[in-house]
Coordinates of C-alpha atoms in Angstrom, one line a residue:
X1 CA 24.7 3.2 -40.6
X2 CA 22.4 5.8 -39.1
X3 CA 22.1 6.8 -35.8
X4 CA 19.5 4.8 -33.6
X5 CA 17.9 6.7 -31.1
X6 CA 15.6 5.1 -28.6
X7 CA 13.3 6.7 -26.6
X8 CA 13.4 5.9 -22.8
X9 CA 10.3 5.9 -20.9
X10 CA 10.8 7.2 -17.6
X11 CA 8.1 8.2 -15.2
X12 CA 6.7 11.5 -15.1
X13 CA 6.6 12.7 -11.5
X14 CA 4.5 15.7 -11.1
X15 CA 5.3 17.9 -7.7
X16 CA 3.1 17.6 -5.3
X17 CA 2.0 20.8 -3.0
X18 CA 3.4 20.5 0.5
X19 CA -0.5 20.5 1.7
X20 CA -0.7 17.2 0.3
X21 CA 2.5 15.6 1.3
X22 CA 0.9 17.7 5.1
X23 CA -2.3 15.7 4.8
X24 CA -1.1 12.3 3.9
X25 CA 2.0 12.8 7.1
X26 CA -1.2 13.6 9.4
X27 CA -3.2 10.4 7.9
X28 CA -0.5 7.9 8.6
X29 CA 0.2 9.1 12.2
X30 CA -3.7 9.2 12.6
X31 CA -3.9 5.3 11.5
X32 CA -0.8 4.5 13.4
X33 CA -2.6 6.4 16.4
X34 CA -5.9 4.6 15.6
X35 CA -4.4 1.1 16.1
X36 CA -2.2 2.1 19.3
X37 CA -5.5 3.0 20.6
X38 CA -7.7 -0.2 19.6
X39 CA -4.6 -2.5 21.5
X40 CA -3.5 -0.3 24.1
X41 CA -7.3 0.9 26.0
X42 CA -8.7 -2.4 24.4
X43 CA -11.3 -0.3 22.8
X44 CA -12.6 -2.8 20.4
X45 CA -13.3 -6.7 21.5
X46 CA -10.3 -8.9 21.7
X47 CA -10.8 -11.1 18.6
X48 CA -11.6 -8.1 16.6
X49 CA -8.1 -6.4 17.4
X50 CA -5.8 -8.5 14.9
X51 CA -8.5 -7.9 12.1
X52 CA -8.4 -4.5 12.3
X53 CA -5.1 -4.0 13.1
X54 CA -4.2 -5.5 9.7
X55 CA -6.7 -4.1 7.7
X56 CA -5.2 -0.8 9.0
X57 CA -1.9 -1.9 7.8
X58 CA -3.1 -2.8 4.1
X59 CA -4.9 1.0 4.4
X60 CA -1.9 2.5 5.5
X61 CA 0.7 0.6 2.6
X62 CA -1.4 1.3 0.0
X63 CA -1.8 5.4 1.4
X64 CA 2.1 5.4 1.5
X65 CA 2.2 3.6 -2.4
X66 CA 0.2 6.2 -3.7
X67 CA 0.8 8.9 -2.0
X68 CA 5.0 8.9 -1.1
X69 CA 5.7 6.6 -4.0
X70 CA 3.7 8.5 -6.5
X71 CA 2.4 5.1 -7.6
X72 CA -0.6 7.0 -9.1
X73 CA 1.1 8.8 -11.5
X74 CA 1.6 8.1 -14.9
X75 CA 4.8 5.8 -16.0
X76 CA 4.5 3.7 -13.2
X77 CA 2.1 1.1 -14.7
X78 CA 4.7 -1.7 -14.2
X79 CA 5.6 -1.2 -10.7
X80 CA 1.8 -1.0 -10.0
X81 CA 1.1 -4.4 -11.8
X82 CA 3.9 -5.9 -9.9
X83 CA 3.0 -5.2 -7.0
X84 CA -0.7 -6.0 -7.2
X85 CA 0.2 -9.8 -9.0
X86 CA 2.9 -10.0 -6.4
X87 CA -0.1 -9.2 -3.4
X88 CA -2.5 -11.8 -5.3
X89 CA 0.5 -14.3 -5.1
X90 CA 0.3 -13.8 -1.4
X91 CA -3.1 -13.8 -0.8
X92 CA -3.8 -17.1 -2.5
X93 CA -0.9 -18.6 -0.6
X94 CA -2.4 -17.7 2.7
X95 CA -5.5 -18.9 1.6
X96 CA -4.4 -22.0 0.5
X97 CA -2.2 -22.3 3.1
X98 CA -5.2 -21.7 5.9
X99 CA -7.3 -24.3 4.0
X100 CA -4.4 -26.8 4.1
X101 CA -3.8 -26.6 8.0
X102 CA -7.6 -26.4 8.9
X103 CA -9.5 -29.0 6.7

């Protein structure tokens, strides 16, 4: 019997610079920032807050995926489909859910 050798796939992480991992620590304290501001000097209207609150949120997860989980580099193709079913899964349960409580 011969020897069976199987290859295993494993992600190939490429080093970032520190200038990038720099700029994406200064983006997600900016965001933070941002929404401390819009709640705490009630910059923007009050039924505007949660909105934008949240859609900072989803900005800031998918920054951190891509940028401190290096989901945009190659070998990560499952994780990345995962996650994205996994967010669709949500998303139509909150809609459906919505729809079932308002109509």
């Amino acid at each position: 019997m011969g020897a069976h050798t199987e290859e295993v796939r494993k992600p190939k992480v490429k080093h970032d610079s520190p200038k990038r991992h720099l700029v994406a620590f200064i983006g997600s304290l900016v965001l933070t920032a941002l929404a401390f501001i819009a709640v705490a000097f009630e910059v923007i209207p009050a039924g505007f807050t949660v909105p934008f609150i949240v859609v900072l949120a989803f900005v800031q997860a998918f920054f951190q995926l891509f940028v401190w989980m290096h989901m945009d580099q190659k070998g990560h193709e499952f994780a990345r489909i995962s996650i994205f079913a996994g967010l669709f899964v949500i998303l139509l349960a909150v809609i459906v859910f919505v729809f079932w409580v308002w109509i």
